[in-house]
Coordinates of N, CA, C and O in Angstrom, one line a residue:
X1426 N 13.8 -44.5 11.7 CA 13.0 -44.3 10.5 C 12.6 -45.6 9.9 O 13.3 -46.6 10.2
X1427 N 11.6 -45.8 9.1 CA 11.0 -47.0 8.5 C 11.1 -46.5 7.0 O 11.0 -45.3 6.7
X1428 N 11.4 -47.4 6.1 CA 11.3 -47.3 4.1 C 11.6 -49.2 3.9 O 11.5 -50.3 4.4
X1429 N 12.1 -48.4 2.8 CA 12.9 -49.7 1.9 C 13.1 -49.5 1.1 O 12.7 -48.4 0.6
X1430 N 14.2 -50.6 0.2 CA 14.6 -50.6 -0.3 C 14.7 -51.8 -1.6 O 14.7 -53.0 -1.4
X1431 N 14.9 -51.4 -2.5 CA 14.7 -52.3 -3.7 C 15.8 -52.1 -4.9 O 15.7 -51.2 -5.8
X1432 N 17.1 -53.1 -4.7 CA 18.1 -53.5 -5.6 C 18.2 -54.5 -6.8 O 17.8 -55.7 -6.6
X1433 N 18.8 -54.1 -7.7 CA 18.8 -55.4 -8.7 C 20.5 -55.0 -9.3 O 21.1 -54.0 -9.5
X1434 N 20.9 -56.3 -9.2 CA 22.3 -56.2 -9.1 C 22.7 -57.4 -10.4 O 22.2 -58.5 -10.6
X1435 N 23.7 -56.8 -11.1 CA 23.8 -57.8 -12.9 C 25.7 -58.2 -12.6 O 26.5 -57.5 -12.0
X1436 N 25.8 -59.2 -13.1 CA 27.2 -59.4 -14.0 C 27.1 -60.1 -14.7 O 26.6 -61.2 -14.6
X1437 N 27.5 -59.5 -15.9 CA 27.4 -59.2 -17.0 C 28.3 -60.2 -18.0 O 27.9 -60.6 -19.1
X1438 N 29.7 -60.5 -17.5 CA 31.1 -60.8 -17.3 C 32.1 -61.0 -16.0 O 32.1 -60.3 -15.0
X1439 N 32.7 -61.7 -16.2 CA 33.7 -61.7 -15.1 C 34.3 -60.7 -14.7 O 34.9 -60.8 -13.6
X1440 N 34.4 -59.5 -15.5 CA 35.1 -58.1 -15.2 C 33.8 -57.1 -14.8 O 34.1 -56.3 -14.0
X1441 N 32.9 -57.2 -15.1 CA 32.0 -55.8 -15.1 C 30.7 -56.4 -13.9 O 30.3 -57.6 -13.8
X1442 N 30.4 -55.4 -13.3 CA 29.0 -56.0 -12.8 C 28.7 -53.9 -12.2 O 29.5 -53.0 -12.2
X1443 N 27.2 -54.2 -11.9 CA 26.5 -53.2 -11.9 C 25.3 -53.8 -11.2 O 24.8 -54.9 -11.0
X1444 N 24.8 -52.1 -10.8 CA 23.6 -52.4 -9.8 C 22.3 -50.8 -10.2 O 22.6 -49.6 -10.4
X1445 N 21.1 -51.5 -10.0 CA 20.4 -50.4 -10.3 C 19.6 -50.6 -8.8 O 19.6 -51.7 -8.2
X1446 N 18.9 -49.0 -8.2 CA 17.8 -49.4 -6.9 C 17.2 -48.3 -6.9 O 17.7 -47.4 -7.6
X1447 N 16.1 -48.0 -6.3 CA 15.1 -47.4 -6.0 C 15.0 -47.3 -4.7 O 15.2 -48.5 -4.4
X1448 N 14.8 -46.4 -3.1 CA 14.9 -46.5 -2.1 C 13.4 -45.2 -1.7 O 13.0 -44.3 -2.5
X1449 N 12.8 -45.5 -0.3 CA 11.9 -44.4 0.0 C 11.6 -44.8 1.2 O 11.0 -45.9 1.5
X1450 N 12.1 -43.8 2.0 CA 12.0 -43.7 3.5 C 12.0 -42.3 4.3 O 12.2 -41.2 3.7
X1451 N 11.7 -42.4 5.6 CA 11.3 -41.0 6.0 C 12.6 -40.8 6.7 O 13.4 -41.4 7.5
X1452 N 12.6 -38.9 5.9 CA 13.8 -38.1 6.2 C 14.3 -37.8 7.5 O 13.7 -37.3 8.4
X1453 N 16.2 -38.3 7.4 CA 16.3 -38.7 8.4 C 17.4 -37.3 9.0 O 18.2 -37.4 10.0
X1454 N 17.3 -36.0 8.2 CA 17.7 -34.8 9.1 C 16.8 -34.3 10.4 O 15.6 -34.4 10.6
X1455 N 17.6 -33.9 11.0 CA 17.0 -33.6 12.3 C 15.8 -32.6 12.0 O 15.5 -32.1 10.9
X1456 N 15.1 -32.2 13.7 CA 14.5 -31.6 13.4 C 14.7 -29.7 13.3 O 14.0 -28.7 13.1
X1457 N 15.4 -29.9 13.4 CA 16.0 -28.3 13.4 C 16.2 -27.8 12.1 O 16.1 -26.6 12.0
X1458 N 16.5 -28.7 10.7 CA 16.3 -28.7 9.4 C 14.7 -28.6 8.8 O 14.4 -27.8 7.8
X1459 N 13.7 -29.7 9.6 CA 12.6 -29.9 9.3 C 11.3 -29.4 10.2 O 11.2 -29.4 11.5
X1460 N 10.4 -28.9 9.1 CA 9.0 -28.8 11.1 C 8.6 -30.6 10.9 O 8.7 -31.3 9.8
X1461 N 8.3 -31.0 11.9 CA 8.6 -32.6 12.1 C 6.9 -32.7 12.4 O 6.6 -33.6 13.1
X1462 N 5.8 -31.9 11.9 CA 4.5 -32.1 12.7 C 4.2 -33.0 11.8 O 3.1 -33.6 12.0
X1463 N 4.9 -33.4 10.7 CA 4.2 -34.0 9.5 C 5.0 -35.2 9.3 O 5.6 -35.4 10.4
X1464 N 5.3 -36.2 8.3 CA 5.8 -36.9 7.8 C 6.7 -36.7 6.6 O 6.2 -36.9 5.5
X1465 N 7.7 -36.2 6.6 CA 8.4 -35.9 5.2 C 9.1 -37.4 4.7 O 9.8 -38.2 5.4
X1466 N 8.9 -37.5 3.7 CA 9.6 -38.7 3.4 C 10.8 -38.3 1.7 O 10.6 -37.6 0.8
X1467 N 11.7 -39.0 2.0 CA 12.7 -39.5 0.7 C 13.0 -40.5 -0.1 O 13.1 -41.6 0.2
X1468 N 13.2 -39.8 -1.7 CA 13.2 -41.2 -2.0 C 14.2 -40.6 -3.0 O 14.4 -39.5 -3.3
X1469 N 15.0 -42.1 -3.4 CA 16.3 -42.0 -4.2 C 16.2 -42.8 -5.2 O 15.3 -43.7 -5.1
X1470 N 16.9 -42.6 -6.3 CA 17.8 -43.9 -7.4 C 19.0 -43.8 -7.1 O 19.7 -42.9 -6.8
X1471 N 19.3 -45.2 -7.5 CA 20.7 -44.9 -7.2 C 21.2 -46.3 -8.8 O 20.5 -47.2 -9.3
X1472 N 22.7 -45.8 -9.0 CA 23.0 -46.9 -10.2 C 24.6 -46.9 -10.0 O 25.2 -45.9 -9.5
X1473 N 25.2 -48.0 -10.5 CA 26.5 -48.3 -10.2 C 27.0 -49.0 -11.2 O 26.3 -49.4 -12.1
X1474 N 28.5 -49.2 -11.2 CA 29.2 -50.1 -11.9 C 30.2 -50.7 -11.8 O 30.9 -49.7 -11.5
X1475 N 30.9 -51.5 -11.7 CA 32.2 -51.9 -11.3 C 33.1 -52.4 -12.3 O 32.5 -53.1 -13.1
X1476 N 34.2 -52.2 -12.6 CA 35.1 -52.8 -13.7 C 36.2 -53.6 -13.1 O 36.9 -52.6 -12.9
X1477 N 36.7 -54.4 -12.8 CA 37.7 -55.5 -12.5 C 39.1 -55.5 -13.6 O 39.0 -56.0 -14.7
X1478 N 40.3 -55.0 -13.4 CA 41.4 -55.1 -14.4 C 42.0 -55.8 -14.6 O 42.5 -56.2 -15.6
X1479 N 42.0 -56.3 -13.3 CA 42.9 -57.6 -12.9 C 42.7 -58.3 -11.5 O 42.0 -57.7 -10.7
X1480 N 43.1 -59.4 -11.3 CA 42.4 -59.7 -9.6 C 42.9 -59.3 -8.5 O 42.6 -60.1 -7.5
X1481 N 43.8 -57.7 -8.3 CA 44.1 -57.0 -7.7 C 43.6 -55.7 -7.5 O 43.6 -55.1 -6.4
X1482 N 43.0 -55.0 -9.0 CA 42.8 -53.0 -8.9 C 41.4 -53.7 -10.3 O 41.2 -54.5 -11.1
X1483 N 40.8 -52.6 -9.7 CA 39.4 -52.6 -10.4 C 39.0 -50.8 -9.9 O 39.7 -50.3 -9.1
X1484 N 38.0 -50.3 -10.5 CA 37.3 -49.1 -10.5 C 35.5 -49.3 -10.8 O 34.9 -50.1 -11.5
X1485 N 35.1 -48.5 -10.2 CA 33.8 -48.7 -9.7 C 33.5 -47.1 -9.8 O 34.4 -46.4 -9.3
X1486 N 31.9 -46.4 -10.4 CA 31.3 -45.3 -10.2 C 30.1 -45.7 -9.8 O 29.5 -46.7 -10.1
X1487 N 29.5 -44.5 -8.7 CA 28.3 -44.6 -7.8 C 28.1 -43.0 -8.5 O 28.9 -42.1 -8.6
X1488 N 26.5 -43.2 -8.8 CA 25.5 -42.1 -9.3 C 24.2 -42.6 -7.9 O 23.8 -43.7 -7.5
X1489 N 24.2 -40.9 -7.5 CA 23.1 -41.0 -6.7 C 21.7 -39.6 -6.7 O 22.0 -38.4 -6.8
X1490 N 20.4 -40.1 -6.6 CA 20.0 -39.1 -6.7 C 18.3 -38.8 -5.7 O 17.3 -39.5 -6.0
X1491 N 18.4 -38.1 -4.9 CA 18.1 -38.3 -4.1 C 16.5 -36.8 -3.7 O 16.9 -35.7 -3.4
X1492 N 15.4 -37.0 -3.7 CA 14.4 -36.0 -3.3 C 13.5 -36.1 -2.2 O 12.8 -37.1 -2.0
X1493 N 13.4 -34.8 -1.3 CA 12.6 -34.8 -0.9 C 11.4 -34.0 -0.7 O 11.7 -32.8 -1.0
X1494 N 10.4 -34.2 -0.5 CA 9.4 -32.6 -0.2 C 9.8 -32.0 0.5 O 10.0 -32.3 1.7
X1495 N 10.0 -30.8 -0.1 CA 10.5 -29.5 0.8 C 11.9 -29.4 1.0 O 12.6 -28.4 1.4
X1496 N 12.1 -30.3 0.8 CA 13.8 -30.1 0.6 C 14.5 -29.8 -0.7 O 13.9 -29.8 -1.8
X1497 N 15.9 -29.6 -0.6 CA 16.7 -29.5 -1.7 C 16.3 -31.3 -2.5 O 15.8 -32.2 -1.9
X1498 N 16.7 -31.4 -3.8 CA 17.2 -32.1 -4.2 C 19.1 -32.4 -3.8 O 19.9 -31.5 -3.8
X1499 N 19.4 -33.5 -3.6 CA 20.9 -34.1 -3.6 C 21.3 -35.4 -4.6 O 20.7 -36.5 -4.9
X1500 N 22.2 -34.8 -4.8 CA 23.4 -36.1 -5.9 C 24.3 -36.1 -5.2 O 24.6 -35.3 -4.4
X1501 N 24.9 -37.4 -5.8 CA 26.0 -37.9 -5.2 C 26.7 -38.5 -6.9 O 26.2 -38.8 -8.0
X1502 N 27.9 -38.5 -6.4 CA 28.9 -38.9 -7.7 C 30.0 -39.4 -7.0 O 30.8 -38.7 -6.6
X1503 N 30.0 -40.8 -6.8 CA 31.4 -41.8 -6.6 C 32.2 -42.1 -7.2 O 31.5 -42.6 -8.1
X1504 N 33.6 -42.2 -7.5 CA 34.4 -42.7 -8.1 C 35.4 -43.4 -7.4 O 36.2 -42.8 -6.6
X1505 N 35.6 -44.4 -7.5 CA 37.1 -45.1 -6.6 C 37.3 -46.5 -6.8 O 36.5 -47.4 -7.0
X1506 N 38.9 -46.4 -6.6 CA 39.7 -47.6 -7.0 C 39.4 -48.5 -5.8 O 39.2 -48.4 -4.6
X1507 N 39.6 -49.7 -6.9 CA 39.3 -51.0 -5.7 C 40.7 -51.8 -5.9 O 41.1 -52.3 -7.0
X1508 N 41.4 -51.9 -4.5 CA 42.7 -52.9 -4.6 C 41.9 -54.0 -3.8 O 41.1 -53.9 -2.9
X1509 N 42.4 -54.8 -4.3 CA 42.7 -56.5 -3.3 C 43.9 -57.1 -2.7 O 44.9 -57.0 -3.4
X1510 N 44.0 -57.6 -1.9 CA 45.0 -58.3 -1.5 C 44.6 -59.7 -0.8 O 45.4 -60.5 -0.4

């Protein structure tokens, strides 16, 4: 498949950083999901954040949102802990 993609990524502070993007490329379910005589393509936002507690455990959420023609719409909702060692 061929698209792209376009990220912008901030910190803010030493604890926080975050990212915003825009993505659009052609859909990559097979064809047994899709009739393939055409071009269907997708395109998403997507936005994030990260929080740092200490320089070991931090937490981070991913929002995702994702359309195509003819297809369902999809979200996505991440949550998860970040250790270091």
């Amino acid at each position: 498949t061929s698209g792209w993609q376009l990220r912008h990524d901030g910190e803010p502070s030493d604890q926080w950083r975050w990212h915003l993007g825009y993505a659009d490329t052609e859909e990559s379910l097979t064809s047994t999901i899709f009739d393939f005589t055409r071009e269907w393509r997708t395109r998403a936002v997507f936005a994030g954040a990260a929080r740092d507690f200490s320089s070991t455990l931090g937490l981070r959420l991913d929002l995702t949102h994702e359309w195509s023609e003819g297809a369902p719409d999809r979200n996505g909702v991440s949550l998860g802990v970040v250790t270091r060692f």
